[in-house]
mmCIF file with all atom_site columns, C-alpha atoms in Angstrom:
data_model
loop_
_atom_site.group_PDB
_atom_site.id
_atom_site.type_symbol
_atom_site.label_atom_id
_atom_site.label_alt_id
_atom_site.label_comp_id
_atom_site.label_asym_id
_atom_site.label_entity_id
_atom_site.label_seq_id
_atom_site.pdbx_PDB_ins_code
_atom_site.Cartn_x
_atom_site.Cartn_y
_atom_site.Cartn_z
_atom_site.occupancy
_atom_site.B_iso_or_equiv
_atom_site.pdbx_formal_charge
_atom_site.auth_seq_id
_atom_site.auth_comp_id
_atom_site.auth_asym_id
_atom_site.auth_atom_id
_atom_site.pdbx_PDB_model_num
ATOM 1   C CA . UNK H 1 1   ? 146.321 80.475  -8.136  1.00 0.00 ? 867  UNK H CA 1
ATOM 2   C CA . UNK H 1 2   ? 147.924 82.953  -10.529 1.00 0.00 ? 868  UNK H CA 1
ATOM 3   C CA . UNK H 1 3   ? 147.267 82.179  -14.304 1.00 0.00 ? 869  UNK H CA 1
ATOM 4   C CA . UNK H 1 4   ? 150.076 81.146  -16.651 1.00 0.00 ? 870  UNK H CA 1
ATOM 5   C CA . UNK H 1 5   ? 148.375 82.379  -20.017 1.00 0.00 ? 871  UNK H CA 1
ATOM 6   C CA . UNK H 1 6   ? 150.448 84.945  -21.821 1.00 0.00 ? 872  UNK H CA 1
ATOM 7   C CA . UNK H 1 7   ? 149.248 88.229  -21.713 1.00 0.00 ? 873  UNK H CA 1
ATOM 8   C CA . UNK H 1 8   ? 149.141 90.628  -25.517 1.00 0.00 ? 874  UNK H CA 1
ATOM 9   C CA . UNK H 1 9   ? 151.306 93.262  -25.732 1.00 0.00 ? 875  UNK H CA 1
ATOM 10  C CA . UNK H 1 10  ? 147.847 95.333  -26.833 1.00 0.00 ? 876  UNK H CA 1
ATOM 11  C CA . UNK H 1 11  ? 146.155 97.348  -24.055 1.00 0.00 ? 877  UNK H CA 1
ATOM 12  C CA . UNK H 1 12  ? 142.318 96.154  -23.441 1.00 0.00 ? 878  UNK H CA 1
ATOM 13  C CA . UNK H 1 13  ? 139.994 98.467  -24.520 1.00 0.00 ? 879  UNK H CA 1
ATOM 14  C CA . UNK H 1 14  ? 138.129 100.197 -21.221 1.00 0.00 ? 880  UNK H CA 1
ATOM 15  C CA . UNK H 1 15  ? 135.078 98.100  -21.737 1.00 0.00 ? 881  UNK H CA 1
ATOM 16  C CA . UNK H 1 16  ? 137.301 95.179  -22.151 1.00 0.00 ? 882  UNK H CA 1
ATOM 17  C CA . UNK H 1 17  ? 139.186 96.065  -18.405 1.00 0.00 ? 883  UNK H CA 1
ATOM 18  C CA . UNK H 1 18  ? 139.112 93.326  -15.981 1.00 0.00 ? 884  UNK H CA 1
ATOM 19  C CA . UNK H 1 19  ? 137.206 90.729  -18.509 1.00 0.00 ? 885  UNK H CA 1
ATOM 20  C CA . UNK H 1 20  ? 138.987 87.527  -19.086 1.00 0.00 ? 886  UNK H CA 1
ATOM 21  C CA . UNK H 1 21  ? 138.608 87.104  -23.021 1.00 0.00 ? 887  UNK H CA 1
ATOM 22  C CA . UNK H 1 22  ? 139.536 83.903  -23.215 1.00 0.00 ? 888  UNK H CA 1
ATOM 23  C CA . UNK H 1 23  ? 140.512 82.120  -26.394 1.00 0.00 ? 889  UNK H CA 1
ATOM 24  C CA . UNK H 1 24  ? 139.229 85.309  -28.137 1.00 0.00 ? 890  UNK H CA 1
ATOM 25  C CA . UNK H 1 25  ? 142.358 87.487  -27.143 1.00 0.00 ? 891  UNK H CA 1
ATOM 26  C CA . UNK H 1 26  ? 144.128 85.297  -29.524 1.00 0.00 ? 892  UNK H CA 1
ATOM 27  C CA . UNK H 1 27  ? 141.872 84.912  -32.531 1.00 0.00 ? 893  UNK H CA 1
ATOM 28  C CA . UNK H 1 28  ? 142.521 86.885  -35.723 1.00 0.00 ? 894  UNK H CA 1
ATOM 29  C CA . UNK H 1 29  ? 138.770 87.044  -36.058 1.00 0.00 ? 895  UNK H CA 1
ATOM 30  C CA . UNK H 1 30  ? 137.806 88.890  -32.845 1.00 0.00 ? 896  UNK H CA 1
ATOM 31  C CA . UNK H 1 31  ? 140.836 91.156  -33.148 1.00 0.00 ? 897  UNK H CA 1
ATOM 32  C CA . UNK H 1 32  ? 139.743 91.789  -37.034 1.00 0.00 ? 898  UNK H CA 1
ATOM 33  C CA . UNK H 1 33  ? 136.439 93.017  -35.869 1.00 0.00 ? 899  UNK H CA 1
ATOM 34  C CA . UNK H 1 34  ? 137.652 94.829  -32.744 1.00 0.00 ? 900  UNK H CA 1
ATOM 35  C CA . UNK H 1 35  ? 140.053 96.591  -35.040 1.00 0.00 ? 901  UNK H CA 1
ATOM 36  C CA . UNK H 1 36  ? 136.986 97.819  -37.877 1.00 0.00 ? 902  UNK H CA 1
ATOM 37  C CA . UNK H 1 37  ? 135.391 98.772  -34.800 1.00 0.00 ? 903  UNK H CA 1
ATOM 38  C CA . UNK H 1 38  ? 137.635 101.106 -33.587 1.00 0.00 ? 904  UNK H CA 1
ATOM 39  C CA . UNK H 1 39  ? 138.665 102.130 -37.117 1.00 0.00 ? 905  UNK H CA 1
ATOM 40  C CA . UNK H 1 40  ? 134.769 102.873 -37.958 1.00 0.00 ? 906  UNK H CA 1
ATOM 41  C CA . UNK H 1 41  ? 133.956 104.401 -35.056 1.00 0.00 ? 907  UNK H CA 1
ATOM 42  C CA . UNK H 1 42  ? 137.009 107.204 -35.546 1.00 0.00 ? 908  UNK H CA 1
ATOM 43  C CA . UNK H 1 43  ? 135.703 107.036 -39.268 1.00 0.00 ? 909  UNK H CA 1
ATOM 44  C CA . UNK H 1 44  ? 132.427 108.419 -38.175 1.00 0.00 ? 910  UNK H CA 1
ATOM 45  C CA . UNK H 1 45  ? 133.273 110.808 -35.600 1.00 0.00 ? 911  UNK H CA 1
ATOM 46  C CA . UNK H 1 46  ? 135.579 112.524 -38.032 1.00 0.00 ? 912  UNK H CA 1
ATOM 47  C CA . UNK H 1 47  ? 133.310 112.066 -40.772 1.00 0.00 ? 913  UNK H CA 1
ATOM 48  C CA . UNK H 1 48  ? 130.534 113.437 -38.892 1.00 0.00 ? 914  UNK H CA 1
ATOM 49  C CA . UNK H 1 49  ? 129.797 117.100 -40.687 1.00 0.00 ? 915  UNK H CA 1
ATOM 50  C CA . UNK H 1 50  ? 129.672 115.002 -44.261 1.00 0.00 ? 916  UNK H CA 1
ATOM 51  C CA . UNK H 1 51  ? 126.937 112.589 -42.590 1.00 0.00 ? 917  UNK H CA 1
ATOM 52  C CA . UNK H 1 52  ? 128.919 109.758 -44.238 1.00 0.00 ? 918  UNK H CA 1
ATOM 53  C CA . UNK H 1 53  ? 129.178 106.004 -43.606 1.00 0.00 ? 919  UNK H CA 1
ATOM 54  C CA . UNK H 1 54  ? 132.418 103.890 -45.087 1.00 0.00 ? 920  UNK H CA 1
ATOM 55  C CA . UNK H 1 55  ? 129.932 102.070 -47.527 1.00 0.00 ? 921  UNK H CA 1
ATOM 56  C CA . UNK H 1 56  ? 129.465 105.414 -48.719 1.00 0.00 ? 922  UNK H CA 1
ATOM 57  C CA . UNK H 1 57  ? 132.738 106.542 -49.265 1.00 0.00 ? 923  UNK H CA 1
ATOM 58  C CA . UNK H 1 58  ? 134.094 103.886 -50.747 1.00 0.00 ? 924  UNK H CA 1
ATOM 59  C CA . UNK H 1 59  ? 131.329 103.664 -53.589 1.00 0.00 ? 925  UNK H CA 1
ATOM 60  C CA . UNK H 1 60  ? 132.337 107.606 -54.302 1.00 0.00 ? 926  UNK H CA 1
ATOM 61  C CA . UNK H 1 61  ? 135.868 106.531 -54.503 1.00 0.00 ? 927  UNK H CA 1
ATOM 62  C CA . UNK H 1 62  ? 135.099 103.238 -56.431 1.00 0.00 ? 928  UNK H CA 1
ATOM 63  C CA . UNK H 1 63  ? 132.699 105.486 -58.977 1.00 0.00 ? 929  UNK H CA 1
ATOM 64  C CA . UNK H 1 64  ? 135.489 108.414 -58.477 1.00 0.00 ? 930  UNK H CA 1
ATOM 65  C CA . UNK H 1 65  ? 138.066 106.430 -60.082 1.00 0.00 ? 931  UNK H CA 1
ATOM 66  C CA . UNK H 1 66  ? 135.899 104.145 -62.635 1.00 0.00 ? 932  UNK H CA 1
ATOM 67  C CA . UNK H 1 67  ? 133.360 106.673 -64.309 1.00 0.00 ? 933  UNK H CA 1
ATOM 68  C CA . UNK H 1 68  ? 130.687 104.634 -65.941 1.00 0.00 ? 934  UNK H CA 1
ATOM 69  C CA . UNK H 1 69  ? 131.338 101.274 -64.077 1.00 0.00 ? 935  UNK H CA 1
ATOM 70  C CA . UNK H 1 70  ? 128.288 98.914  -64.022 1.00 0.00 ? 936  UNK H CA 1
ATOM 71  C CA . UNK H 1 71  ? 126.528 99.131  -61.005 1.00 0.00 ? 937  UNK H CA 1
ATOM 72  C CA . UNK H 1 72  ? 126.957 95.385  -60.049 1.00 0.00 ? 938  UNK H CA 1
ATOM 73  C CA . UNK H 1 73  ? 130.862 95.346  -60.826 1.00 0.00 ? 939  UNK H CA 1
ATOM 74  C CA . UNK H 1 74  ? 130.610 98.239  -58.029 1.00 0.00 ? 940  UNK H CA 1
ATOM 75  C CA . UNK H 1 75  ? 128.864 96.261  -55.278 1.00 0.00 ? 941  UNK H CA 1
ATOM 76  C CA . UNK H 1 76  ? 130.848 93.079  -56.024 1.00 0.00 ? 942  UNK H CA 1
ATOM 77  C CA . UNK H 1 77  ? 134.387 95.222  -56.182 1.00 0.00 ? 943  UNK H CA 1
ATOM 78  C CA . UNK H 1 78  ? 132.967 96.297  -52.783 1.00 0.00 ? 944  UNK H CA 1
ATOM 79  C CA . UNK H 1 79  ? 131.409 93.067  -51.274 1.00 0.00 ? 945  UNK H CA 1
ATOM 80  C CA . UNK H 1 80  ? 128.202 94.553  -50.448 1.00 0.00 ? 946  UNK H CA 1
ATOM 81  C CA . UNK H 1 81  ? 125.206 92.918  -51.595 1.00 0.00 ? 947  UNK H CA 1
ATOM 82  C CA . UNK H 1 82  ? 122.828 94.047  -54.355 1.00 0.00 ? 948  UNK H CA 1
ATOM 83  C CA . UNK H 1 83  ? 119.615 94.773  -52.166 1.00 0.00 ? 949  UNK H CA 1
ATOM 84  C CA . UNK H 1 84  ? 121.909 96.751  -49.520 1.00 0.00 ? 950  UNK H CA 1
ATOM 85  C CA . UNK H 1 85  ? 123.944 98.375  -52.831 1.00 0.00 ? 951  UNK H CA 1
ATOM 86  C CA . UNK H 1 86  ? 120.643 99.687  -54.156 1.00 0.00 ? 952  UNK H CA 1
ATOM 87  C CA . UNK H 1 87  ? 119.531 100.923 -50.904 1.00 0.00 ? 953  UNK H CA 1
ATOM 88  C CA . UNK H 1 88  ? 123.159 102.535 -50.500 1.00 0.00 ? 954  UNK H CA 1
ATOM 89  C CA . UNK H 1 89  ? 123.176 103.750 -54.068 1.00 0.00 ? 955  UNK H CA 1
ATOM 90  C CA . UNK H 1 90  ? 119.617 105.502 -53.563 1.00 0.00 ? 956  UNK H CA 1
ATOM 91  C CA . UNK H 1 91  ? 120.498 107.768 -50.572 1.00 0.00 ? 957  UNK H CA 1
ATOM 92  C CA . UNK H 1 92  ? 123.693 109.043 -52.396 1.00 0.00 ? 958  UNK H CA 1
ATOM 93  C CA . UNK H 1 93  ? 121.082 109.725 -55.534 1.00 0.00 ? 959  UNK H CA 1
ATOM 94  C CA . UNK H 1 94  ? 118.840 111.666 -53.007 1.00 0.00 ? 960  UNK H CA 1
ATOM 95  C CA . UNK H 1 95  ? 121.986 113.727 -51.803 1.00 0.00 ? 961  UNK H CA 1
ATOM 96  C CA . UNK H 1 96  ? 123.022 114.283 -55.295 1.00 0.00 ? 962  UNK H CA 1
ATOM 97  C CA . UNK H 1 97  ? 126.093 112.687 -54.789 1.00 0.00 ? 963  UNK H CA 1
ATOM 98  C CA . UNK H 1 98  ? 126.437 110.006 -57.684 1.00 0.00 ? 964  UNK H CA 1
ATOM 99  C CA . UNK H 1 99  ? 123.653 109.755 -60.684 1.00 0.00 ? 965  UNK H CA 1
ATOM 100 C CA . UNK H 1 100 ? 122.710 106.250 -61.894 1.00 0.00 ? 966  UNK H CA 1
ATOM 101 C CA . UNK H 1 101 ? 122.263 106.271 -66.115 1.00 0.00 ? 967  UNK H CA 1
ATOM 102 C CA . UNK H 1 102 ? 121.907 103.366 -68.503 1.00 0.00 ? 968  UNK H CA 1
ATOM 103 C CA . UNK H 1 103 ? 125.098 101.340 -69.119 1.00 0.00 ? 969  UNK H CA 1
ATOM 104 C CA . UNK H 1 104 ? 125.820 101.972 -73.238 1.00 0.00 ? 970  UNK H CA 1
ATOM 105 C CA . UNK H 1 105 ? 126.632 98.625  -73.756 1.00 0.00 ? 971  UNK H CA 1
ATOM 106 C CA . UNK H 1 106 ? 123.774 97.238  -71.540 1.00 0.00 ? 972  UNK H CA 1
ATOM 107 C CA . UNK H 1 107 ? 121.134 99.235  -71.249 1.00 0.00 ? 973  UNK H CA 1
ATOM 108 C CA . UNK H 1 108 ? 119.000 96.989  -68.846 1.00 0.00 ? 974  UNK H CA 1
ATOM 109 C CA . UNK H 1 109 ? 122.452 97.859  -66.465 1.00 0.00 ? 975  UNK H CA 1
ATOM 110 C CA . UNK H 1 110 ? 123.339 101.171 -65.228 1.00 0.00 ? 976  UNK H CA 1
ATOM 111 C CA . UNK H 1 111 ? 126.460 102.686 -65.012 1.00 0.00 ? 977  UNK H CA 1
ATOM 112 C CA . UNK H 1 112 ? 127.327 104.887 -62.272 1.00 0.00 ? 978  UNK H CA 1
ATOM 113 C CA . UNK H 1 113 ? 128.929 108.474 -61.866 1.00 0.00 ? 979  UNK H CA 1
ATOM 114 C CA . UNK H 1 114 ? 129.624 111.257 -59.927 1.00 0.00 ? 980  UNK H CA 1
ATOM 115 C CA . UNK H 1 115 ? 127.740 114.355 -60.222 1.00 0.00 ? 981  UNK H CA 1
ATOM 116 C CA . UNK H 1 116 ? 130.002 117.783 -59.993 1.00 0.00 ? 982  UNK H CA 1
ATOM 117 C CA . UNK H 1 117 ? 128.213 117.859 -56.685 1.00 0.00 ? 983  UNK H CA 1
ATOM 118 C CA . UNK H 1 118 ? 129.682 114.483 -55.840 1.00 0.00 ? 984  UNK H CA 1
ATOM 119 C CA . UNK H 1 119 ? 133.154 115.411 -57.208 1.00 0.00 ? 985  UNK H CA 1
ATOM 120 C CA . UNK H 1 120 ? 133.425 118.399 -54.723 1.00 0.00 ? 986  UNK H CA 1
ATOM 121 C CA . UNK H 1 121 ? 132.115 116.337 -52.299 1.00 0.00 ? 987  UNK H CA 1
ATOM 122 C CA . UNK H 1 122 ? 134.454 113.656 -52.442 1.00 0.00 ? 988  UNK H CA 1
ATOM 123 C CA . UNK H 1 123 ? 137.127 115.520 -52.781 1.00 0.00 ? 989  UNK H CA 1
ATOM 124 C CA . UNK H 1 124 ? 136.580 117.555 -49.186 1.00 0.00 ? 990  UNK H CA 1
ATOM 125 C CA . UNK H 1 125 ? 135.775 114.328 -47.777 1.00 0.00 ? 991  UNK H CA 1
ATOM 126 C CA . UNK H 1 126 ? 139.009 112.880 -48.733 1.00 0.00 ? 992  UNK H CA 1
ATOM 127 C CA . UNK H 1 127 ? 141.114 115.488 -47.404 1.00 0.00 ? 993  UNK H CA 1
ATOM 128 C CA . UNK H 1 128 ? 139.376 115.549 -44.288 1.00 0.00 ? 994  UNK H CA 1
ATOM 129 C CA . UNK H 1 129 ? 140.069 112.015 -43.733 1.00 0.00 ? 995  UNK H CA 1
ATOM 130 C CA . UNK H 1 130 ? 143.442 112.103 -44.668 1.00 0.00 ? 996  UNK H CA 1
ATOM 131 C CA . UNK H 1 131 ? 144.161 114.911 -42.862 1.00 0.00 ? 997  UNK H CA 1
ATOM 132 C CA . UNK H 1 132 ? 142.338 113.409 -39.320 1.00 0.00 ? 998  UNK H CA 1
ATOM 133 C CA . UNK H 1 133 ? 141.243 109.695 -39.223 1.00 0.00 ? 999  UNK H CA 1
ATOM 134 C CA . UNK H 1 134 ? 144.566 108.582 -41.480 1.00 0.00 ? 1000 UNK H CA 1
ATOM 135 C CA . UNK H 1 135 ? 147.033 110.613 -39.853 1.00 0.00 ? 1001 UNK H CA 1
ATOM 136 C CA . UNK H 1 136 ? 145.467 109.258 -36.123 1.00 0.00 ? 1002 UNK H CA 1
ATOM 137 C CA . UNK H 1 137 ? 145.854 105.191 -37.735 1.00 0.00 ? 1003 UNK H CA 1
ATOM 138 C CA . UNK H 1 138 ? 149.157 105.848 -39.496 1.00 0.00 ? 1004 UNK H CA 1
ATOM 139 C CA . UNK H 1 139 ? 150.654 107.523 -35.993 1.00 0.00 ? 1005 UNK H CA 1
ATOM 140 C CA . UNK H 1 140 ? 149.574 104.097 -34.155 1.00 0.00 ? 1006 UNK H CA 1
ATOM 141 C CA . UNK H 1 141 ? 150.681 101.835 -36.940 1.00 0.00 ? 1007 UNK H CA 1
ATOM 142 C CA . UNK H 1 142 ? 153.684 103.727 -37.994 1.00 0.00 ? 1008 UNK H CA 1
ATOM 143 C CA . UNK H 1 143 ? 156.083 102.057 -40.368 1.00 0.00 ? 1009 UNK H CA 1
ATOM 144 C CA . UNK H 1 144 ? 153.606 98.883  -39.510 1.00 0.00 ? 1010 UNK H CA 1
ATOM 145 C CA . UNK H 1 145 ? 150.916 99.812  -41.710 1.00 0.00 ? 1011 UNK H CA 1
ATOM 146 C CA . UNK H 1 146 ? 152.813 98.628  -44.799 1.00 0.00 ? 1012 UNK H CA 1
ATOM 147 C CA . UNK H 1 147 ? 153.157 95.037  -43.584 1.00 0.00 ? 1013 UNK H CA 1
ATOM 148 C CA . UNK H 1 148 ? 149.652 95.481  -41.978 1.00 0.00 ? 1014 UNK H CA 1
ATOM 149 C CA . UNK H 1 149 ? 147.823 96.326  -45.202 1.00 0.00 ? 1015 UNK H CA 1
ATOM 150 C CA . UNK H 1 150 ? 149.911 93.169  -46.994 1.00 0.00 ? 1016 UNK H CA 1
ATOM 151 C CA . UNK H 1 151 ? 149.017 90.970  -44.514 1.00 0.00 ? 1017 UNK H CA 1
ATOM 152 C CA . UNK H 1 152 ? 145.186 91.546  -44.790 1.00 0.00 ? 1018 UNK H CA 1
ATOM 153 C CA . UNK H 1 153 ? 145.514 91.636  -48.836 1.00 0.00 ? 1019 UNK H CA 1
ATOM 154 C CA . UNK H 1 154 ? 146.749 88.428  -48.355 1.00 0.00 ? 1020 UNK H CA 1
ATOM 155 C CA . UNK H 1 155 ? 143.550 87.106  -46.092 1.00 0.00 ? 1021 UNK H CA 1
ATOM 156 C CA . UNK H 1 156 ? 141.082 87.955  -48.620 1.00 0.00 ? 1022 UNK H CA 1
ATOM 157 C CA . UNK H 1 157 ? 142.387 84.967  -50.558 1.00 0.00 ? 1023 UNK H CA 1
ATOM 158 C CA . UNK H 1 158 ? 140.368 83.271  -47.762 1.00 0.00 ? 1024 UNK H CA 1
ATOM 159 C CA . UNK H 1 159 ? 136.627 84.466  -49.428 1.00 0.00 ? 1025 UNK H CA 1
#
């Protein structure tokens, strides 16, 4: 008997060929996921010669654009918790990437910052990924990516 069920306009992924997904094809959730999955993955592979995570480079950007920023303010602007934040923090320390020093109006806080090291860094990083992982999302998305990035602003009214 042949099935009725609609089928997505989306192409399975090859490890997805052949399986029956279920309610999960249509589930923002599963999609969500399967979509940062893809997205990190490319991250990573283009990323590769920096050794850099997405964690990563969004704390450089994040300390990049707010010099001096409390530490906390960074992991909640972020959503990653403090224990993983610390760990995260420490291994861009070790790589001279981003120096922790105490906050001036708090010094039991510390306020983060990039080193010159981390500047460079960040920068070459950035146009690497603009100039690769971006430019391989924005063909698929096209004019899409707009709406796309709305649409998800809007979700995180859910947390």
């Amino acid at each position: 008997m042949a099935s009725t069920r609609r089928k997505t306009p989306a192409e399975p992924s090859p490890d997805q060929a052949g399986i029956d997904l279920g309610p999960l094809e249509n589930l923002l959730g599963y999609r969500l996921r399967r979509a940062q999955l893809a997205v990190f993955q490319d991250f990573l592979t283009v990323m590769k010669d920096f050794d850099l995570r997405p964690a990563q480079f969004s704390v450089l950007a994040i300390i990049d654009r707010n010099p001096g920023l409390k530490q906390s303010r960074v992991s909640e602007a972020l959503g990653i918790n403090r224990a993983n934040f610390v760990a995260l923090l420490d291994e861009l320390e070790q790589r001279k990437l981003a120096r922790r020093a105490p906050a001036p109006d708090d010094r039991r806080s510390n306020a983060l910052y990039l080193t010159p090291k981390g500047e460079t860094f960040l920068k070459d990083a950035y146009r690497r990924l603009l100039s690769q992982h971006e430019k391989r999302v924005d063909a698929l998305l096209g004019p899409d990516k707009a709406q796309l990035l709305a649409l998800l602003e809007r979700l995180t009214s859910l947390a």
